[in-house]
Short mmCIF file of C-alpha atoms and ligand atoms in Angstrom, two decimals:
data_model
loop_
_atom_site.label_atom_id
_atom_site.label_comp_id
_atom_site.label_asym_id
_atom_site.label_seq_id
_atom_site.Cartn_x
_atom_site.Cartn_y
_atom_site.Cartn_z
CA UNK V 1 0.00 0.00 0.00
CA UNK V 2 1.27 3.45 -0.86
CA UNK V 3 1.34 6.19 1.76
CA UNK V 4 0.83 9.63 0.25
CA UNK V 5 1.95 12.78 2.02
CA UNK V 6 0.54 16.13 0.98
CA UNK V 7 3.04 18.96 1.23
CA UNK V 8 2.30 22.68 0.94
CA UNK V 9 5.21 24.48 -0.70
CA UNK V 10 6.00 28.15 -0.07
CA UNK V 11 9.10 28.65 -2.23
CA UNK V 12 8.86 32.40 -1.52
CA UNK V 13 11.39 34.91 -2.73
CA UNK V 14 14.92 35.24 -4.07
CA UNK V 15 16.97 32.09 -3.77
CA UNK V 16 14.05 30.39 -2.01
CA UNK V 17 12.60 29.85 -5.51
CA UNK V 18 15.93 28.44 -6.70
CA UNK V 19 16.69 25.97 -3.91
CA UNK V 20 13.22 24.53 -3.32
CA UNK V 21 13.06 22.81 -6.76
CA UNK V 22 16.33 21.08 -5.82
CA UNK V 23 14.78 19.83 -2.59
CA UNK V 24 11.65 18.63 -4.37
CA UNK V 25 13.73 16.78 -6.96
CA UNK V 26 15.67 15.05 -4.17
CA UNK V 27 12.50 14.01 -2.35
CA UNK V 28 10.95 12.74 -5.57
CA UNK V 29 14.05 10.71 -6.35
CA UNK V 30 14.27 9.30 -2.83
CA UNK V 31 10.66 8.18 -2.82
CA UNK V 32 10.55 6.84 -6.39
CA UNK V 33 9.80 3.12 -6.44
CA UNK V 34 9.09 3.10 -2.71
CA UNK V 35 5.78 2.74 -0.90
CA UNK V 36 5.88 6.45 -0.10
CA UNK V 37 4.58 9.11 -2.41
CA UNK V 38 4.70 12.85 -1.87
CA UNK V 39 2.42 15.34 -3.58
CA UNK V 40 3.48 18.98 -3.63
CA UNK V 41 1.07 21.93 -3.88
CA UNK V 42 2.43 25.39 -4.56
CA UNK V 43 1.31 28.18 -2.28
CA UNK V 44 2.31 31.30 -4.23
CA UNK V 45 2.87 33.53 -1.21
CA UNK V 46 5.81 35.86 -1.39
CA UNK V 47 6.81 39.52 -1.47
CA UNK V 48 5.56 39.63 -5.06
CA UNK V 49 2.18 38.46 -3.77
CA UNK V 50 2.39 41.18 -1.09
CA UNK V 51 3.06 43.87 -3.67
CA UNK V 52 -0.05 42.81 -5.60
CA UNK V 53 -2.43 42.12 -2.70
CA UNK V 54 -1.13 44.13 0.24
CA UNK V 55 -0.75 41.03 2.39
CA UNK V 56 1.59 38.05 2.50
CA UNK V 57 -1.01 35.32 1.92
CA UNK V 58 -4.65 34.63 1.14
CA UNK V 59 -7.14 35.35 3.90
CA UNK V 60 -7.88 31.66 4.35
CA UNK V 61 -4.15 30.83 4.24
CA UNK V 62 -3.94 29.18 7.65
CA UNK V 63 -6.95 26.95 6.96
CA UNK V 64 -5.42 25.89 3.65
CA UNK V 65 -2.04 25.20 5.22
CA UNK V 66 -3.62 23.25 8.08
CA UNK V 67 -4.81 20.64 5.58
CA UNK V 68 -1.27 19.60 4.63
CA UNK V 69 0.84 16.94 6.31
CA UNK V 70 3.81 19.32 6.31
CA UNK V 71 4.97 22.62 4.85
CA UNK V 72 8.16 23.14 2.88
CA UNK V 73 9.49 26.68 2.72
CA UNK V 74 12.29 28.40 0.79
CA UNK V 75 12.72 31.94 2.08
CA UNK V 76 10.75 35.15 2.30
CA UNK V 77 12.08 38.66 1.93
CA UNK V 78 12.76 41.04 -0.95
CA UNK V 79 13.99 44.59 -1.37
CA UNK V 80 11.01 46.94 -1.50
CA UNK V 81 8.90 45.05 1.02
CA UNK V 82 9.60 45.57 4.71
CA UNK V 83 11.34 42.61 6.31
CA UNK V 84 8.85 42.89 9.16
CA UNK V 85 6.01 42.19 6.73
CA UNK V 86 7.65 39.26 4.95
CA UNK V 87 9.06 37.65 8.09
CA UNK V 88 5.62 38.07 9.65
CA UNK V 89 4.37 35.13 7.60
CA UNK V 90 7.12 32.83 8.87
CA UNK V 91 6.72 33.90 12.47
CA UNK V 92 2.94 33.70 12.14
CA UNK V 93 3.09 30.12 10.91
CA UNK V 94 5.49 29.06 13.67
CA UNK V 95 3.22 30.55 16.35
CA UNK V 96 -0.16 29.70 14.88
CA UNK V 97 0.77 26.06 14.30
CA UNK V 98 2.53 25.86 17.67
CA UNK V 99 5.76 24.75 16.02
CA UNK V 100 7.51 25.36 19.29
CA UNK V 101 10.68 23.47 18.42
CA UNK V 102 13.10 24.81 15.86
CA UNK V 103 15.58 22.02 15.32
CA UNK V 104 18.77 23.03 13.53
CA UNK V 105 21.65 20.60 12.98
CA UNK V 106 25.00 22.30 12.39
CA UNK V 107 27.61 19.91 11.16
CA UNK V 108 30.85 20.26 9.23
CA UNK V 109 30.44 17.68 6.48
CA UNK V 110 33.48 15.58 5.61
CA UNK V 111 35.49 17.18 2.85
CA UNK V 112 34.51 20.75 3.60
CA UNK V 113 36.82 23.20 5.26
CA UNK V 114 35.56 25.35 8.07
CA UNK V 115 36.50 29.02 8.29
CA UNK V 116 37.86 27.96 11.68
CA UNK V 117 41.46 26.86 11.18
CA UNK V 118 42.36 23.22 11.76
CA UNK V 119 38.85 22.01 12.52
CA UNK V 120 37.58 18.80 10.97
CA UNK V 121 34.26 17.05 10.72
CA UNK V 122 34.64 15.29 14.06
CA UNK V 123 34.87 18.60 15.88
CA UNK V 124 31.86 20.49 14.57
CA UNK V 125 28.70 18.48 15.12
CA UNK V 126 26.02 20.32 17.06
CA UNK V 127 22.29 20.61 17.05
CA UNK V 128 20.36 23.61 18.24
CA UNK V 129 16.97 23.16 19.86
CA UNK V 130 15.59 26.66 19.56
CA UNK V 131 12.42 27.81 21.30
CA UNK V 132 10.22 28.90 18.41
CA UNK V 133 6.93 30.21 19.73
CA UNK V 134 7.53 32.90 22.35
CA UNK V 135 10.45 34.64 24.05
CA UNK V 136 11.90 37.67 22.33
CA UNK V 137 9.76 36.88 19.24
CA UNK V 138 6.42 36.93 21.06
CA UNK V 139 5.35 39.97 19.07
CA UNK V 140 4.06 41.71 22.19
CA UNK V 141 4.67 45.45 22.35
CA UNK V 142 3.99 48.53 20.34
CA UNK V 143 4.95 52.04 19.43
CA UNK V 144 3.41 55.28 20.62
CA UNK V 145 3.97 58.96 19.86
CA UNK V 146 5.17 57.96 16.41
CA UNK V 147 7.50 60.37 14.73
CA UNK V 148 7.77 62.64 17.75
CA UNK V 149 10.72 63.22 20.03
CA UNK V 150 8.81 61.31 22.69
CA UNK V 151 8.43 58.18 20.61
CA UNK V 152 8.46 54.92 22.55
CA UNK V 153 8.96 51.41 21.20
CA UNK V 154 8.48 48.43 23.44
CA UNK V 155 9.29 44.84 22.43
CA UNK V 156 8.32 42.56 25.25
CA UNK V 157 9.99 39.22 25.80
CA UNK V 158 7.42 36.69 26.93
CA UNK V 159 8.76 33.61 28.69
CA UNK V 160 6.36 31.10 30.18
CA UNK V 161 7.22 28.27 32.53
CA UNK V 162 5.41 25.87 30.21
CA UNK V 163 7.20 27.21 27.13
CA UNK V 164 10.61 26.93 28.77
CA UNK V 165 9.95 23.50 30.20
CA UNK V 166 8.74 21.94 26.98
CA UNK V 167 11.70 23.16 24.92
CA UNK V 168 14.24 22.05 27.53
CA UNK V 169 12.59 18.67 27.83
CA UNK V 170 12.73 18.26 24.04
CA UNK V 171 16.42 19.15 24.15
CA UNK V 172 17.20 16.68 26.92
CA UNK V 173 15.32 13.92 25.06
CA UNK V 174 17.52 14.51 22.00
CA UNK V 175 20.70 14.79 24.05
CA UNK V 176 19.91 11.44 25.67
CA UNK V 177 19.95 9.79 22.22
CA UNK V 178 23.24 11.33 21.04
CA UNK V 179 26.57 9.65 21.67
CA UNK V 180 27.99 12.51 23.71
CA UNK V 181 24.90 13.10 25.89
CA UNK V 182 25.68 16.75 26.50
CA UNK V 183 23.29 19.64 26.74
CA UNK V 184 24.29 23.29 26.79
CA UNK V 185 21.62 25.71 27.91
CA UNK V 186 22.03 29.24 26.55
CA UNK V 187 21.21 31.69 29.29
CA UNK V 188 21.81 35.35 30.08
CA UNK V 189 20.57 35.36 33.63
CA UNK V 190 23.19 37.89 34.66
CA UNK V 191 21.45 40.65 32.73
CA UNK V 192 17.97 39.31 31.89
CA UNK V 193 17.18 38.86 35.54
CA UNK V 194 13.55 37.87 35.14
CA UNK V 195 13.18 35.79 32.00
CA UNK V 196 16.52 34.01 32.01
CA UNK V 197 16.51 33.43 35.75
CA UNK V 198 13.21 31.60 35.25
CA UNK V 199 14.84 29.76 32.35
CA UNK V 200 17.70 28.57 34.58
CA UNK V 201 15.33 27.56 37.38
CA UNK V 202 13.26 25.45 35.03
CA UNK V 203 16.43 23.89 33.59
CA UNK V 204 17.51 22.88 37.10
CA UNK V 205 14.20 21.07 37.55
CA UNK V 206 14.07 19.39 34.13
CA UNK V 207 17.69 18.17 34.30
CA UNK V 208 16.79 16.02 37.31
CA UNK V 209 14.83 13.76 34.97
CA UNK V 210 17.91 13.21 32.77
CA UNK V 211 20.77 12.15 35.03
CA UNK V 212 22.53 10.52 32.06
CA UNK V 213 22.88 13.84 30.23
CA UNK V 214 25.68 16.20 31.15
CA UNK V 215 24.06 19.59 31.66
CA UNK V 216 26.00 22.84 31.35
CA UNK V 217 24.73 26.37 31.25
CA UNK V 218 26.55 29.13 29.44
CA UNK V 219 25.81 32.80 29.14
CA UNK V 220 24.97 33.24 25.49
CA UNK V 221 27.85 35.62 24.78
CA UNK V 222 30.36 33.09 26.10
CA UNK V 223 28.57 30.31 24.23
CA UNK V 224 28.93 32.24 20.97
CA UNK V 225 32.65 32.51 21.62
CA UNK V 226 32.87 28.84 22.60
CA UNK V 227 31.34 27.81 19.27
CA UNK V 228 34.37 29.42 17.64
CA UNK V 229 37.10 28.47 20.10
CA UNK V 230 35.97 25.02 21.36
CA UNK V 231 33.26 23.73 19.01
CA UNK V 232 34.22 20.16 19.87
CA UNK V 233 32.88 20.68 23.41
CA UNK V 234 29.34 21.40 22.17
CA UNK V 235 26.64 18.91 21.21
CA UNK V 236 22.98 19.80 21.86
CA UNK V 237 22.24 23.42 22.70
CA UNK V 238 18.88 24.68 23.92
CA UNK V 239 18.19 28.34 23.35
CA UNK V 240 15.55 31.01 23.45
CA UNK V 241 14.12 32.20 20.16
CA UNK V 242 16.49 35.10 19.43
CA UNK V 243 19.59 33.46 20.88
CA UNK V 244 18.98 30.42 18.70
CA UNK V 245 18.53 32.56 15.61
CA UNK V 246 21.93 34.14 16.09
CA UNK V 247 23.81 31.04 17.23
CA UNK V 248 22.58 28.95 14.31
CA UNK V 249 23.91 31.42 11.74
CA UNK V 250 27.26 31.10 13.52
CA UNK V 251 26.91 27.31 13.54
CA UNK V 252 26.09 27.23 9.85
CA UNK V 253 28.93 29.59 8.98
CA UNK V 254 31.53 27.49 10.83
CA UNK V 255 30.12 24.44 9.05
CA UNK V 256 31.24 26.02 5.79
CA UNK V 257 28.39 28.27 4.68
CA UNK V 258 25.04 29.75 5.54
CA UNK V 259 23.75 27.73 2.63
CA UNK V 260 24.17 24.41 4.40
CA UNK V 261 22.18 24.25 7.61
CA UNK V 262 18.58 23.02 7.58
CA UNK V 263 15.81 23.88 10.00
CA UNK V 264 12.74 21.99 11.15
CA UNK V 265 9.91 23.93 12.77
CA UNK V 266 8.23 21.14 14.65
CA UNK V 267 4.90 20.80 16.36
CA UNK V 268 5.69 17.71 18.44
CA UNK V 269 2.04 17.12 19.31
CA UNK V 270 1.20 16.93 15.58
CA UNK V 271 -1.99 18.92 16.04
CA UNK V 272 -0.83 21.16 13.18
CA UNK V 273 1.61 20.69 10.31
CA UNK V 274 5.31 21.23 10.90
CA UNK V 275 7.40 23.33 8.53
CA UNK V 276 10.83 22.61 7.02
CA UNK V 277 13.20 25.20 5.55
CA UNK V 278 16.86 26.02 5.13
CA UNK V 279 17.98 28.48 7.80
CA UNK V 280 19.23 31.05 5.32
CA UNK V 281 17.17 33.86 3.84
CA UNK V 282 16.32 34.97 0.32
CA UNK V 283 19.88 36.29 -0.30
CA UNK V 284 18.97 39.20 -2.60
CA UNK V 285 22.69 39.73 -3.25
CA UNK V 286 22.95 36.50 -5.27
CA UNK V 287 19.31 35.86 -6.21
CA UNK V 288 18.81 35.24 -9.91
CA UNK V 289 22.41 34.27 -10.59
CA UNK V 290 21.84 30.53 -10.16
CA UNK V 291 24.66 30.02 -7.67
CA UNK V 292 22.74 29.51 -4.41
CA UNK V 293 23.80 26.48 -2.44
CA UNK V 294 20.81 24.09 -2.37
CA UNK V 295 22.20 21.83 0.39
CA UNK V 296 20.33 23.49 3.28
CA UNK V 297 17.04 23.15 1.41
CA UNK V 298 17.69 19.55 0.39
CA UNK V 299 18.72 18.63 3.95
CA UNK V 300 15.54 20.33 5.24
CA UNK V 301 13.58 18.13 2.85
CA UNK V 302 15.31 15.11 4.39
CA UNK V 303 14.25 16.27 7.86
CA UNK V 304 10.70 16.50 6.55
CA UNK V 305 10.83 12.88 5.36
CA UNK V 306 12.09 11.86 8.80
CA UNK V 307 9.27 13.77 10.50
CA UNK V 308 6.77 12.02 8.24
CA UNK V 309 8.04 8.70 9.54
CA UNK V 310 10.67 7.79 6.95
CA UNK V 311 14.03 7.76 8.68
CA UNK V 312 15.39 5.51 5.92
CA UNK V 313 14.57 8.09 3.25
CA UNK V 314 16.11 10.84 5.36
CA UNK V 315 19.29 8.82 5.62
CA UNK V 316 19.30 8.13 1.90
CA UNK V 317 19.13 11.85 1.06
CA UNK V 318 21.62 12.89 3.71
CA UNK V 319 24.19 10.30 2.69
CA UNK V 320 23.85 11.45 -0.93
CA UNK V 321 24.60 15.02 0.22
CA UNK V 322 27.59 13.70 2.18
CA UNK V 323 28.97 11.77 -0.78
CA UNK V 324 28.68 14.70 -3.17
CA UNK V 325 30.30 17.06 -0.68
CA UNK V 326 33.10 14.58 0.10
CA UNK V 327 33.91 14.09 -3.59
CA UNK V 328 34.43 17.82 -3.82
CA UNK V 329 34.04 18.29 -7.55
CA UNK V 330 30.61 19.93 -7.53
CA UNK V 331 30.39 22.90 -5.19
CA UNK V 332 28.74 26.30 -5.30
CA UNK V 333 30.91 29.43 -4.85
CA UNK V 334 30.06 29.82 -1.14
CA UNK V 335 31.99 26.55 -0.66
CA UNK V 336 34.82 27.64 -2.91
CA UNK V 337 33.59 25.97 -6.10
CA UNK V 338 32.18 27.30 -9.34
CA UNK V 339 29.16 25.04 -9.79
CA UNK V 340 25.59 26.20 -10.18
CA UNK V 341 22.63 25.37 -7.97
CA UNK V 342 21.37 22.96 -10.61
CA UNK V 343 24.76 21.19 -10.90
CA UNK V 344 24.77 20.46 -7.18
CA UNK V 345 21.11 19.45 -7.25
CA UNK V 346 21.72 17.08 -10.17
CA UNK V 347 24.75 15.55 -8.47
CA UNK V 348 22.84 14.90 -5.26
CA UNK V 349 19.78 13.55 -7.06
CA UNK V 350 22.10 11.31 -9.06
CA UNK V 351 23.67 9.96 -5.87
CA UNK V 352 20.26 9.26 -4.36
P1 LIG Q 401 20.53 35.70 4.03
O1 LIG Q 401 20.62 34.40 4.71
O2 LIG Q 401 19.52 35.81 2.95
O3 LIG Q 401 21.96 36.07 3.40
C1 LIG Q 401 23.13 36.31 4.18
C2 LIG Q 401 24.39 36.04 3.31
O4 LIG Q 401 24.54 34.64 3.12
C3 LIG Q 401 24.30 36.65 1.92
O5 LIG Q 401 25.55 37.14 1.54
C4 LIG Q 401 23.88 35.48 1.04
O6 LIG Q 401 24.30 35.60 -0.30
C5 LIG Q 401 24.54 34.30 1.74
N1 LIG Q 401 23.73 33.07 1.55
C6 LIG Q 401 22.57 32.77 2.19
N2 LIG Q 401 22.09 31.60 1.74
C7 LIG Q 401 22.95 31.16 0.80
C8 LIG Q 401 22.97 30.01 -0.03
N3 LIG Q 401 22.01 29.07 0.02
N4 LIG Q 401 24.00 29.87 -0.89
C9 LIG Q 401 24.98 30.79 -0.95
N5 LIG Q 401 25.01 31.91 -0.19
C10 LIG Q 401 24.00 32.08 0.67
O7 LIG Q 401 20.28 36.79 5.16
P2 LIG Q 401 19.95 38.37 5.07
O8 LIG Q 401 20.79 38.97 3.97
O9 LIG Q 401 20.07 38.88 6.41
O10 LIG Q 401 18.43 38.46 4.65
C11 LIG Q 401 17.94 38.62 3.32
C12 LIG Q 401 16.41 38.56 3.35
O11 LIG Q 401 15.99 37.26 3.74
C13 LIG Q 401 15.78 39.53 4.35
O12 LIG Q 401 14.59 39.98 3.76
C14 LIG Q 401 15.48 38.66 5.55
O13 LIG Q 401 14.42 39.14 6.34
C15 LIG Q 401 15.11 37.36 4.88
N6 LIG Q 401 15.31 36.14 5.69
C16 LIG Q 401 14.38 35.18 5.52
C17 LIG Q 401 14.54 33.96 6.16
C18 LIG Q 401 13.53 32.88 5.94
O14 LIG Q 401 12.72 32.99 5.05
N7 LIG Q 401 13.54 31.82 6.70
C19 LIG Q 401 15.69 33.73 6.92
C20 LIG Q 401 16.63 34.75 7.06
C21 LIG Q 401 16.44 35.95 6.42
C1 LIG Q 402 15.42 32.34 10.60
C2 LIG Q 402 15.15 33.76 10.14
C3 LIG Q 402 13.89 34.27 10.80
C4 LIG Q 402 14.12 34.26 12.31
C5 LIG Q 402 13.47 35.67 10.31
C6 LIG Q 402 13.19 35.68 8.84
C7 LIG Q 402 12.29 36.20 11.08
O1 LIG Q 402 16.25 34.57 10.39
O2 LIG Q 402 14.57 31.47 10.36
O3 LIG Q 402 16.50 32.09 11.14
O4 LIG Q 402 14.68 35.20 12.86
O5 LIG Q 402 13.70 33.27 12.92
MN1 LIG Q 403 17.99 33.50 11.12
#
């Protein structure tokens, strides 16, 4: 019997539209001849859509998205449309669908060189478990006295005991399955004396349930430095929303390029679809030139297959990425090569 998964695709803007076809081709190749079939439906929401309609998606967008088994996203953002408007769709989906985990592996693949000197694949292998529904990104706040000298802007961080506990627990569960069984909690309780003190208190409670996992807490500034100076001492890191955003760009960069790391926005209760995307943005500086690295998007597609219950297909796609990277002949310019997006996509699809 064939299992069919229905995927809503928001390729979006810029290089999002260039890397998503690569990911779809990889998924189609991986599932061909298997008992799994995947049907993709385009959701044409983007900055171009915004320019025409004055909003980022159709009014019934959430209801339409809710009908899919998962969502696959490229990137949103284009010059001429405010980043707050375009990012609003991403943040809206993460909150509305309670995708409270943002899972972001950051790994130096064999054969690639890190911008960090003398670091090999064995030393950069981390995964960030980023809180994805509240914190600094809660959206609470406002502006008053606009345009006057008395203008006030307030951006309120919202941290709930439940929100902190569930993300830490998710992180500990993952850490318990990894060979190194280490969990680094990113805090800043020296300066954020309300929210991050609560964060640390909850971590102290949750860690009791995972005696087999080595728990460490680091102030986020020191953790950022540690990723550069001692990446081999880091495994799973659990972070608030904003801290995770910043640390995962660092993690991706030290893994060779921002074009590599994937992200999974997961609703662990499966009451709503989860969403899979590369962590990079629409890269207006290279959009349209055909040189975007499609690896982050393809890897995100693999994470989607895993979430849908197909670990074997995930592994098949990921090992094809690994083989192509290790061979070293087909690489986009961000990795020092001169290949095009389509060359890399074809090589990976061929390996699958
Ligand atoms: P960005 O990730 O788009 O680009 C940062 C740098 O990394 C650029 O120099 C870009 O060329 C390079 N880069 C990124 N992805 C690459 C890839 N796959 N291959 C090769 N090089 C790559 O970040 P930014 O410049 O801060 O943001 C651009 C736009 O994207 C903004 O509108 C921003 O709001 C949006 N954005 C969207 C998402 C998303 O949709 N998930 C994520 C981040 C940024
Ligand atoms: C990411 C992006 C988003 C974030 C933006 C587009 C709001 O940078 O997915 O990392 O900050 O979460
Ligand atoms: Mn980001």
